[in-house]
Short mmCIF file of N, CA, C and O in Angstrom, two decimals:
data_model
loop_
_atom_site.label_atom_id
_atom_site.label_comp_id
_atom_site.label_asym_id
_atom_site.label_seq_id
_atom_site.Cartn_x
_atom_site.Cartn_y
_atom_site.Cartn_z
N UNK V 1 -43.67 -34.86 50.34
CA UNK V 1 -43.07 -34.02 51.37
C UNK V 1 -43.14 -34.78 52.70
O UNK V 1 -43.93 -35.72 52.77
N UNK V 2 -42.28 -34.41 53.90
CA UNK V 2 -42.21 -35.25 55.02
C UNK V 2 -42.98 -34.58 56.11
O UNK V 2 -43.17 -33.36 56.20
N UNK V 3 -43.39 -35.46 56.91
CA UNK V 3 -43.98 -34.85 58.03
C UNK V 3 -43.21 -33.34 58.28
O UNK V 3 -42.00 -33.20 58.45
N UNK V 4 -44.20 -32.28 58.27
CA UNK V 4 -43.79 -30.66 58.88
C UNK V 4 -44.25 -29.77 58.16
O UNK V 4 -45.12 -30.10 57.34
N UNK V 5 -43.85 -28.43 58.21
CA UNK V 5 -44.95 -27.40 57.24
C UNK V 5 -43.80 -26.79 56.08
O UNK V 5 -42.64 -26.52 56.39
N UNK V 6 -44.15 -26.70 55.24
CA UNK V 6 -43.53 -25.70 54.37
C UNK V 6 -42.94 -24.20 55.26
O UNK V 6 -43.65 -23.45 55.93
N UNK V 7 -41.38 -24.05 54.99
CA UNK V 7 -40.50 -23.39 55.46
C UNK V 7 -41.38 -21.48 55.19
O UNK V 7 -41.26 -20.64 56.08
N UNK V 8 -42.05 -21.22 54.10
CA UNK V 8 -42.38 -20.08 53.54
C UNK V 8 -43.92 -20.24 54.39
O UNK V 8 -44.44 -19.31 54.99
N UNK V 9 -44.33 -21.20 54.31
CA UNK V 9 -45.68 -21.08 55.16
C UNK V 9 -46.07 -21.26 56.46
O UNK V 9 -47.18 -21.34 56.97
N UNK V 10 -44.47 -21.32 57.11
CA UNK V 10 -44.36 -21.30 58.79
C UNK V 10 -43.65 -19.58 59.14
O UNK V 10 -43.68 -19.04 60.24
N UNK V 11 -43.29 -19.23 58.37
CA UNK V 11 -42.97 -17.87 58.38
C UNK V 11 -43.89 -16.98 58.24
O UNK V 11 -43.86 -16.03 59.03
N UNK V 12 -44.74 -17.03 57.42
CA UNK V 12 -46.04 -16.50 57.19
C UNK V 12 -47.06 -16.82 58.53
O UNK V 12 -47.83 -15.97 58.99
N UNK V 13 -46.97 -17.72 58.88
CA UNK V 13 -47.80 -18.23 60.15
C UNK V 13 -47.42 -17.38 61.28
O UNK V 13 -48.25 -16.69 61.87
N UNK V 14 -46.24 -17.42 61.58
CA UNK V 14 -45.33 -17.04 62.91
C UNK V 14 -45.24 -15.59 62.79
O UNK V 14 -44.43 -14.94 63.44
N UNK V 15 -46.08 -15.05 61.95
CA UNK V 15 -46.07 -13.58 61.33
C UNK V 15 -44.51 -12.85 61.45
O UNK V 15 -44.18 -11.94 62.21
N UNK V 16 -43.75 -13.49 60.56
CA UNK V 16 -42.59 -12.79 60.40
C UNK V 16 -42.53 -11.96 58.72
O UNK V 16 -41.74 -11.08 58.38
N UNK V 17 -43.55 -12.55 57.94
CA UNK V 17 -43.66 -11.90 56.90
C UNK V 17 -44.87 -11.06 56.41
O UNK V 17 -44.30 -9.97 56.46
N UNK V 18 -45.76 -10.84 56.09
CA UNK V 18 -47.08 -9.97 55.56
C UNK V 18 -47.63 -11.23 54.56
O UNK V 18 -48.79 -11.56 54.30
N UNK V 19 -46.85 -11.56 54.27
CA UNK V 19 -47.59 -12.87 53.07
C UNK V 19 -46.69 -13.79 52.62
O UNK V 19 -45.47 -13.66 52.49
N UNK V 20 -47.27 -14.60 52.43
CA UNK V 20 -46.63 -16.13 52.01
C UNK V 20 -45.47 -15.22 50.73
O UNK V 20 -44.34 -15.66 50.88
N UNK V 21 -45.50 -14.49 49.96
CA UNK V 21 -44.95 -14.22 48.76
C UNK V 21 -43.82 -13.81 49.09
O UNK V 21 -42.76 -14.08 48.51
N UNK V 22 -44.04 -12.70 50.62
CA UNK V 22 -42.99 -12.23 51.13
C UNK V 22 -41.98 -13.11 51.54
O UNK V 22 -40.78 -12.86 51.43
N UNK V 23 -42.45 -14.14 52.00
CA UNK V 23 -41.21 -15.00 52.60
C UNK V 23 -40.88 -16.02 51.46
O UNK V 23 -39.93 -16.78 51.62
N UNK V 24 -41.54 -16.07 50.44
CA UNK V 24 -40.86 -16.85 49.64
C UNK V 24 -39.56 -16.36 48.98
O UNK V 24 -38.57 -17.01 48.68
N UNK V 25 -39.87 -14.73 48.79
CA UNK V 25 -39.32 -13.86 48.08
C UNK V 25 -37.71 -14.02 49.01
O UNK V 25 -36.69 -14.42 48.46
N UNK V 26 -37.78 -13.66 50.30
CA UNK V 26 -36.71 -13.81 51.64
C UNK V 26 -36.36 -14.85 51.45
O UNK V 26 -35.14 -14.97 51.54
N UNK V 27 -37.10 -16.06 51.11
CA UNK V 27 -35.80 -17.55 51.04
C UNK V 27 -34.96 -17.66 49.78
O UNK V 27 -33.80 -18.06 49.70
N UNK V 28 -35.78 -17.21 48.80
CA UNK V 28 -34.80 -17.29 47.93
C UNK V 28 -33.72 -16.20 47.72
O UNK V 28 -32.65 -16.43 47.16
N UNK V 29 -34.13 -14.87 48.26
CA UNK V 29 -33.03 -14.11 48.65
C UNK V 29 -31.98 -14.47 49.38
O UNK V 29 -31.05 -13.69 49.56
N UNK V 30 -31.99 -15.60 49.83
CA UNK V 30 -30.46 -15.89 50.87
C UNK V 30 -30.96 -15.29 51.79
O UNK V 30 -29.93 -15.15 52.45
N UNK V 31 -32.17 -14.54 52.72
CA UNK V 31 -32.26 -13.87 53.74
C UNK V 31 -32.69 -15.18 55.01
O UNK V 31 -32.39 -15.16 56.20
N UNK V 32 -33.34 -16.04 54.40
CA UNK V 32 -33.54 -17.38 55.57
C UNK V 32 -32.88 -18.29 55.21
O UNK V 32 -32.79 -18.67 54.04
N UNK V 33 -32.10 -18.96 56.51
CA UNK V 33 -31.37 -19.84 56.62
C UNK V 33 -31.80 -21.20 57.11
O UNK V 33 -32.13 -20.91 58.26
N UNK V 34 -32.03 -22.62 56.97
CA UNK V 34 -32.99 -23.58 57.50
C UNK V 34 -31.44 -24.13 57.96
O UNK V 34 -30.46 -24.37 57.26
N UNK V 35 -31.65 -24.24 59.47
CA UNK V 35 -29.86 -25.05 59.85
C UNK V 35 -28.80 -24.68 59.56
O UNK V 35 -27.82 -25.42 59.58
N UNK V 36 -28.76 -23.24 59.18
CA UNK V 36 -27.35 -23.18 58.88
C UNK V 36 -27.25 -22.99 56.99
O UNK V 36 -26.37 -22.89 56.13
N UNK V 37 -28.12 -23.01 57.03
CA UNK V 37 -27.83 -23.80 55.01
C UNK V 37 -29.26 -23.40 54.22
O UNK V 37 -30.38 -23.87 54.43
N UNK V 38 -28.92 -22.54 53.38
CA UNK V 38 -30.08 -21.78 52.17
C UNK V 38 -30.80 -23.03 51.84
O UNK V 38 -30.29 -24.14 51.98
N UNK V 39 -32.10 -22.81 51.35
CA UNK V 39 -33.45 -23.53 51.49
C UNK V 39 -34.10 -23.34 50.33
O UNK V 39 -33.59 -22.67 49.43
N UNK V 40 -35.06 -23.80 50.24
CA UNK V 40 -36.09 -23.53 49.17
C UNK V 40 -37.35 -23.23 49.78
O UNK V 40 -37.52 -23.78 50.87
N UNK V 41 -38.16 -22.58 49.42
CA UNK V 41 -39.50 -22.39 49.87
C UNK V 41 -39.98 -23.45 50.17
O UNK V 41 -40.71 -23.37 51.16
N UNK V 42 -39.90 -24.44 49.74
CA UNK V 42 -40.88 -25.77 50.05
C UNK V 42 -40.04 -26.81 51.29
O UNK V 42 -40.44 -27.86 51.80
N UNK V 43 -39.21 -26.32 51.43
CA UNK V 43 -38.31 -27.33 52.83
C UNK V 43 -38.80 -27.25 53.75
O UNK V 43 -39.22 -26.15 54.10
N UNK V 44 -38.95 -28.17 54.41
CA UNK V 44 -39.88 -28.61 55.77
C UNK V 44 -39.75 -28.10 56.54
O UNK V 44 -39.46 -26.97 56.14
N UNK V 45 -39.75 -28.13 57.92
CA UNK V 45 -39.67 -27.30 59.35
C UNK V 45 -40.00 -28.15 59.99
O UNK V 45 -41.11 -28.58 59.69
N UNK V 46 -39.50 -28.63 60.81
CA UNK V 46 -39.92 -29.67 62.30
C UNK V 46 -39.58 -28.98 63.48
O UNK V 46 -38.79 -28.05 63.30
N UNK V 47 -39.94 -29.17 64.62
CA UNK V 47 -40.03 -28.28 66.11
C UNK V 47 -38.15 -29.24 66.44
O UNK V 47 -37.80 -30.41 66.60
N UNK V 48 -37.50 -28.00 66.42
CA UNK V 48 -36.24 -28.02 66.63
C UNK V 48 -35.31 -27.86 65.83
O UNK V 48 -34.15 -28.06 66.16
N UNK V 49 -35.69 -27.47 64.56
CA UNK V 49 -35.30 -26.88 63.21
C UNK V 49 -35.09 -25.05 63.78
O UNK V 49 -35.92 -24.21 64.14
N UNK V 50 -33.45 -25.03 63.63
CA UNK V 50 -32.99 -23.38 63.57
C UNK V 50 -33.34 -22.56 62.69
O UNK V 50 -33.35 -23.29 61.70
N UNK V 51 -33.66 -21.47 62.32
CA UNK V 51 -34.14 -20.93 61.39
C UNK V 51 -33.29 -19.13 62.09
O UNK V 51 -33.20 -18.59 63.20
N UNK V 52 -32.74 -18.71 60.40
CA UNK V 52 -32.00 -17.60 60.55
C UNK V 52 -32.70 -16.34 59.94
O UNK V 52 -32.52 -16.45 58.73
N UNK V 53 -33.22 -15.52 60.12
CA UNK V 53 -34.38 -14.93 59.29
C UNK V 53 -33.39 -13.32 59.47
O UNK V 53 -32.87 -12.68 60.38
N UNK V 54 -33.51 -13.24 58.43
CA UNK V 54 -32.82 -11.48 58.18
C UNK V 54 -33.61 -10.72 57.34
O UNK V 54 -33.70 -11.08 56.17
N UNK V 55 -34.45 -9.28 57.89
CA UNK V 55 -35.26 -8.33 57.36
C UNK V 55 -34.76 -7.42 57.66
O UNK V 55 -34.58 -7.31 58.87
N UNK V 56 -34.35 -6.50 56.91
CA UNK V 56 -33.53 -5.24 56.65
C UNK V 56 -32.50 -5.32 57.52
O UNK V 56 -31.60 -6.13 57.32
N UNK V 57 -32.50 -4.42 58.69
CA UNK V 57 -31.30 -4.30 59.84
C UNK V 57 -31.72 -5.43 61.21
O UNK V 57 -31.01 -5.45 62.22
N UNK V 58 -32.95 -6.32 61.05
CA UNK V 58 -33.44 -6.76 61.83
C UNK V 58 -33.22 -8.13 61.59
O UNK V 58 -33.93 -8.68 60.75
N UNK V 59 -32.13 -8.92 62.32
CA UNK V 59 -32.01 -10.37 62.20
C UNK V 59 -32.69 -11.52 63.51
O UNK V 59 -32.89 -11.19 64.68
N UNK V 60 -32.92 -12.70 62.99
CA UNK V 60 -33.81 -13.60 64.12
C UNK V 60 -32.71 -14.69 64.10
O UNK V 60 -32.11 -15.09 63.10
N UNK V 61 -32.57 -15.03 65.13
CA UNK V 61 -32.41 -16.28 65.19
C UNK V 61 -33.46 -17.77 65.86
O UNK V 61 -32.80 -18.39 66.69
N UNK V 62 -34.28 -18.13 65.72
CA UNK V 62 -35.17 -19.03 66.05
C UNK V 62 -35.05 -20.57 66.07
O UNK V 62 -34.35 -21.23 65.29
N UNK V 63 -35.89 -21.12 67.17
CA UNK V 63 -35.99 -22.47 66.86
C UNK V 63 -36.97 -22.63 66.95
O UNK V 63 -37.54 -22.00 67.84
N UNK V 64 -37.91 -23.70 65.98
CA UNK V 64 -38.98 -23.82 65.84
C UNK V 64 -39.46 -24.74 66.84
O UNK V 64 -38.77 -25.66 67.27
N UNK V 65 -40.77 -24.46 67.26
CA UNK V 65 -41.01 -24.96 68.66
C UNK V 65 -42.63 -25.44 68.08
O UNK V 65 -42.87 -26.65 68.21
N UNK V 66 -43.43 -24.82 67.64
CA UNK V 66 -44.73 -25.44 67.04
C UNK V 66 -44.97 -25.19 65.18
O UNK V 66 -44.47 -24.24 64.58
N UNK V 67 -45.93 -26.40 64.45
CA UNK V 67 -46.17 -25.89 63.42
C UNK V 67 -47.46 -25.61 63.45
O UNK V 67 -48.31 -25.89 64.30
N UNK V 68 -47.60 -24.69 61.85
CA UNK V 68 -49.18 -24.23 61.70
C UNK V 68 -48.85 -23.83 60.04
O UNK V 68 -47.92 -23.14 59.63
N UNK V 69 -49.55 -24.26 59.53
CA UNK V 69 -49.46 -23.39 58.49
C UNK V 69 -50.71 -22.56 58.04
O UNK V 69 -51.01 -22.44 56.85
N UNK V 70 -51.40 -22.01 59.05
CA UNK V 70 -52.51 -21.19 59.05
C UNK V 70 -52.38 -19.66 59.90
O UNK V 70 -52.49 -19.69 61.12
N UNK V 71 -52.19 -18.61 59.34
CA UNK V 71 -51.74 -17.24 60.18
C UNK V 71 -53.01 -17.01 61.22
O UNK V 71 -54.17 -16.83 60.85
N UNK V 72 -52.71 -17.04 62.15
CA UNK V 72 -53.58 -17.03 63.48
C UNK V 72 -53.40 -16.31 64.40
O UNK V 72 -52.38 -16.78 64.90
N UNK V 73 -53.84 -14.96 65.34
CA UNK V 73 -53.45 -14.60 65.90
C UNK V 73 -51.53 -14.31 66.43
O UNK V 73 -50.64 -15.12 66.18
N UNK V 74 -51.36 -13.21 67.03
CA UNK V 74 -49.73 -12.78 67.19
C UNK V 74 -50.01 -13.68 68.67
O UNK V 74 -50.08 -14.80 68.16
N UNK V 75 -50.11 -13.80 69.39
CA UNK V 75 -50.23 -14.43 70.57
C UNK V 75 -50.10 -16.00 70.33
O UNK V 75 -49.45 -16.66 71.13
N UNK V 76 -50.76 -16.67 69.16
CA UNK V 76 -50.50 -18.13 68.67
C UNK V 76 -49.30 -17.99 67.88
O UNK V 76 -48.79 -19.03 67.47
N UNK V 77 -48.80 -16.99 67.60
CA UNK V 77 -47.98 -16.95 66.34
C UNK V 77 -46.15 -16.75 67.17
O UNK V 77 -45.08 -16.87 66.57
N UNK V 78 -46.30 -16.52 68.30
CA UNK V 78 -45.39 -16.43 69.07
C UNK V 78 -45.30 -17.56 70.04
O UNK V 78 -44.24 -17.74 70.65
N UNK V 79 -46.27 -18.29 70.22
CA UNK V 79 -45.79 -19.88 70.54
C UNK V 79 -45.13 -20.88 69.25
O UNK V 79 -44.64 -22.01 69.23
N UNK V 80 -45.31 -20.18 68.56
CA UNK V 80 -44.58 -21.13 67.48
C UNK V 80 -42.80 -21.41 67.13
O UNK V 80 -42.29 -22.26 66.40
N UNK V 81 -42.14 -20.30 67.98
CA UNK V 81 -41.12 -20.12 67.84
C UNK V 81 -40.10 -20.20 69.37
O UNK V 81 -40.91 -20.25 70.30
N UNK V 82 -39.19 -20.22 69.72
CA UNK V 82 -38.39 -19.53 70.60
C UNK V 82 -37.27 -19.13 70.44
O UNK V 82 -36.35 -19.94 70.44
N UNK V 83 -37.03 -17.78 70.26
CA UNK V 83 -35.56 -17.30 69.87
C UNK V 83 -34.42 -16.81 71.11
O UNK V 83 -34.57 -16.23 72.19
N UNK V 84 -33.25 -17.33 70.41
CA UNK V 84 -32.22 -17.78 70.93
C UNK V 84 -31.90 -16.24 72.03
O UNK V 84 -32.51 -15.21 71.74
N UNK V 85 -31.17 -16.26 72.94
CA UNK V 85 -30.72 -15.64 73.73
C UNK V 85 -29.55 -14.48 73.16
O UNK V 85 -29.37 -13.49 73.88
N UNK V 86 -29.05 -14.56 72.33
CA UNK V 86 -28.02 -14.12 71.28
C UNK V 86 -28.47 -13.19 70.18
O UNK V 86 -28.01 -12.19 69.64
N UNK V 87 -29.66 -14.01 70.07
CA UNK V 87 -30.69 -13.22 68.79
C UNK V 87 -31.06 -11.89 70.07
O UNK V 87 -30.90 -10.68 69.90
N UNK V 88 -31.33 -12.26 70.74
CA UNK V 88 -32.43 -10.69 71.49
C UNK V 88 -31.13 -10.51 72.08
O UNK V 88 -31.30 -10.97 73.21
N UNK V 89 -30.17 -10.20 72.02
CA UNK V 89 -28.95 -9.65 72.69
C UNK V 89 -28.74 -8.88 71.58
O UNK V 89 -28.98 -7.69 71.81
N UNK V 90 -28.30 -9.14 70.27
CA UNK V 90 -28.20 -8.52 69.48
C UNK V 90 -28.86 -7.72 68.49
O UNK V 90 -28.35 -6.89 67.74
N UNK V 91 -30.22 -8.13 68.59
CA UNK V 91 -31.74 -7.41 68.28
C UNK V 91 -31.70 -5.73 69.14
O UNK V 91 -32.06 -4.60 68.84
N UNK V 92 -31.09 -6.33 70.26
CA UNK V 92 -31.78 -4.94 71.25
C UNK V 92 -30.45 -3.89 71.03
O UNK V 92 -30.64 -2.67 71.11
N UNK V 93 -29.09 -4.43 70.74
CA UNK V 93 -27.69 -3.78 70.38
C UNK V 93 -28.23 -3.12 69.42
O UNK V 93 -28.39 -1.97 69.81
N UNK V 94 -28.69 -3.28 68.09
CA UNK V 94 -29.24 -3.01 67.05
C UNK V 94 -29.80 -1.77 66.88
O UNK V 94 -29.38 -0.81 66.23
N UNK V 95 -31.25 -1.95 67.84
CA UNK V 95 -32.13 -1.18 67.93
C UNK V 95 -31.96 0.35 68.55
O UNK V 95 -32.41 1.43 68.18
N UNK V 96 -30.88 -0.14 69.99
CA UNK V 96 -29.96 1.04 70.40
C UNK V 96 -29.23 1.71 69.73
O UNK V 96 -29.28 2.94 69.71
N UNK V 97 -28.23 0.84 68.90
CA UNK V 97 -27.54 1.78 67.81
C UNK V 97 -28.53 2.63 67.00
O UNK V 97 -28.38 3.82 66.73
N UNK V 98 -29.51 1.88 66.67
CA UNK V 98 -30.32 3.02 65.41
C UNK V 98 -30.93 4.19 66.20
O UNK V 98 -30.85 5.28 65.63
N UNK V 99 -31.38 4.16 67.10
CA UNK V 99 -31.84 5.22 68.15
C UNK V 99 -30.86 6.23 68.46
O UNK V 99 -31.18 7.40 68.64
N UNK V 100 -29.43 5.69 68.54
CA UNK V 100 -28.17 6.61 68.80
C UNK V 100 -28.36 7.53 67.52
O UNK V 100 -28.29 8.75 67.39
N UNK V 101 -28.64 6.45 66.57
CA UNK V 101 -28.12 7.33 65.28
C UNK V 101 -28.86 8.47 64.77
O UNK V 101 -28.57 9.53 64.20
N UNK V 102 -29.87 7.90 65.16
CA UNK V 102 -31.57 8.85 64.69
C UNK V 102 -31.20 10.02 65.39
O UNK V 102 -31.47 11.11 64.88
N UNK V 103 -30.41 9.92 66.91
CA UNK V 103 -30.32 11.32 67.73
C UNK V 103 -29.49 12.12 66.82
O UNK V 103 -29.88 13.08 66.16
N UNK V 104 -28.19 11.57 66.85
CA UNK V 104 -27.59 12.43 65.92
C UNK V 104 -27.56 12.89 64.75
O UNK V 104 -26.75 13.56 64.11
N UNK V 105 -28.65 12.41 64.53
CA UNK V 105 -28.92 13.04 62.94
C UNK V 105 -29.88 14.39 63.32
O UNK V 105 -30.77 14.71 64.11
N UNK V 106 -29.01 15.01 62.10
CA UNK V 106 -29.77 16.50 62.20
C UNK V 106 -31.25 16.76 61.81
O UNK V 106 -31.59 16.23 60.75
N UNK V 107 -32.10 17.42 62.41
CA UNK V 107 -33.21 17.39 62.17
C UNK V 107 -33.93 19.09 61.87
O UNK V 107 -33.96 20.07 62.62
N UNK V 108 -34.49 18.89 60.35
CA UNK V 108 -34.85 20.28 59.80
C UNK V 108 -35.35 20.72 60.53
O UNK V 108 -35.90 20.02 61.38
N UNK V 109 -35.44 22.59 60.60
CA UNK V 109 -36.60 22.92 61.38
C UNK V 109 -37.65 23.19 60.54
O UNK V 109 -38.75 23.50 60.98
N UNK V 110 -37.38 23.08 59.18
CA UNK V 110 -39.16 23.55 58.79
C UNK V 110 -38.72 22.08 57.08
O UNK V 110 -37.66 21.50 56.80
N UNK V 111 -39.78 22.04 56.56
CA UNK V 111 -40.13 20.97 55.46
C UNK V 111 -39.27 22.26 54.42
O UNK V 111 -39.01 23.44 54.63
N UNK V 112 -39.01 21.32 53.26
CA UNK V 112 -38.19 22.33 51.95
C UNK V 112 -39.52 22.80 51.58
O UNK V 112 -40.50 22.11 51.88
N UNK V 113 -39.69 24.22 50.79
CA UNK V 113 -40.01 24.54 49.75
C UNK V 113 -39.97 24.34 48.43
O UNK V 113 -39.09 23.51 48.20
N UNK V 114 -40.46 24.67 47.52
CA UNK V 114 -40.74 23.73 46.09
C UNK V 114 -38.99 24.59 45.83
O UNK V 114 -37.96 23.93 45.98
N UNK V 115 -38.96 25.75 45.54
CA UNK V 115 -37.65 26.24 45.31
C UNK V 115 -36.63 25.50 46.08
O UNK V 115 -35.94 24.90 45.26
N UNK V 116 -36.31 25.31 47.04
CA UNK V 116 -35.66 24.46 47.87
C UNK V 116 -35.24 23.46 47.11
O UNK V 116 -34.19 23.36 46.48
N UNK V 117 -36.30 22.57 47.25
CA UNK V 117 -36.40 20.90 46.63
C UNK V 117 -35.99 20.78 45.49
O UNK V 117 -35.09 19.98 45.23
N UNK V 118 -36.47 21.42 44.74
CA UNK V 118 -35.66 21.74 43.13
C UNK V 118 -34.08 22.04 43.19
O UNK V 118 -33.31 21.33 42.55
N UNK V 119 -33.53 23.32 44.12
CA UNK V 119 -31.97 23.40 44.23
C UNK V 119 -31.67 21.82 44.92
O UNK V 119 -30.88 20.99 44.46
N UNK V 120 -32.35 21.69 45.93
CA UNK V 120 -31.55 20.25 45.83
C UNK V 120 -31.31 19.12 44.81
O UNK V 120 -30.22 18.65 44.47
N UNK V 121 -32.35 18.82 44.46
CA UNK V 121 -32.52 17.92 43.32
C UNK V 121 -31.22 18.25 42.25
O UNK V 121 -30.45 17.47 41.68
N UNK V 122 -31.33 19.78 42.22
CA UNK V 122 -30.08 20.12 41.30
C UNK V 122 -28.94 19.62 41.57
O UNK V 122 -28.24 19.01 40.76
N UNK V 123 -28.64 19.87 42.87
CA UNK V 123 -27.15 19.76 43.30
C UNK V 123 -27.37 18.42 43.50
O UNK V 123 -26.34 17.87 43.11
N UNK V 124 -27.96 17.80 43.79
CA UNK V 124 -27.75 15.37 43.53
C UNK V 124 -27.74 15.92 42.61
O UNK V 124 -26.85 16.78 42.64
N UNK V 125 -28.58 15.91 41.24
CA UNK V 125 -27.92 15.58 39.90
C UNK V 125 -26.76 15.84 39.66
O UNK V 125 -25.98 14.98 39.25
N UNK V 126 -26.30 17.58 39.97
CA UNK V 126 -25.30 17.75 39.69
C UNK V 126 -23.81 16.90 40.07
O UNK V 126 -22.85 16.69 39.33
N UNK V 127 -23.97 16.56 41.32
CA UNK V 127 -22.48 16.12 42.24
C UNK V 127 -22.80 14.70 42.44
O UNK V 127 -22.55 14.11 43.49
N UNK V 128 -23.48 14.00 41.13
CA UNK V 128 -24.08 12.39 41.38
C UNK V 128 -22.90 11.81 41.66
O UNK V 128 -22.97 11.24 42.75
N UNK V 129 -21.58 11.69 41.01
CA UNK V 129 -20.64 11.02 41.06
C UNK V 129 -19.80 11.51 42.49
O UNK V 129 -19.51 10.51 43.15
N UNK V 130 -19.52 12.30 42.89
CA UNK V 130 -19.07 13.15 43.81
C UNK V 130 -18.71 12.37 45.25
O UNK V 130 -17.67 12.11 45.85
N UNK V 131 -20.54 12.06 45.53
CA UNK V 131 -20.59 11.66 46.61
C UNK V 131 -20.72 9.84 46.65
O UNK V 131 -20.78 9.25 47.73
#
């Protein structure tokens, strides 16, 4: 391997994942991008290497700025990176939209009852195709 850290174990470092497994699991999902271009867990990282990281509705765009492949503090773990101007433009668009959405969504006034929960359950089974 060449001078730099393993791509799955700089993600894990930079605490973007919970565990090395997690981000291995994300590269080979097509969810991290090394330059532009799908990776393997074991592809290097050097400080100036782009990195495209997508977790659920939450996308990064980064450039790698330090390595470590040891998870260390969020305060060390955020010198390791600097993300792009575009990324937190569209991070924060994101976050607003879901907040819009959360408003408008209707909100019960009381939890179902077991009778309740059951007619529902009925009616998904029933109208599975439906909707």
């Amino acid at each position: 391997m060449s001078d730099g850290t393993r791509v799955d174990s700089w993600l894990w470092a930079a605490r973007f994942f919970k565990t090395r497994g997690q981000a291995k699991q994300a590269i080979e999902g097509g969810k991290v991008q090394v330059d532009g271009s799908k990776a393997k867990p074991s592809k290097a990282v050097q400080p100036g290497t782009v990195l495209d990281i997508r977790k659920g509705d939450v996308q990064w765009t980064v450039v790698v700025e330090g390595l470590s492949n040891k998870r260390g503090p969020a305060s060390a773990a955020q010198q390791l990176y600097r993300e792009t101007e575009d990324s937190i433009a569209l991070r924060e668009q994101g976050a607003e939209r879901r907040r819009l959405a959360r408003l408008a969504a209707p909100v019960p006034d009381h939890k179902p009852s077991k009778k309740e929960r059951r007619d529902l359950a009925r009616f998904r089974r029933d109208h599975e195709g439906d909707l």
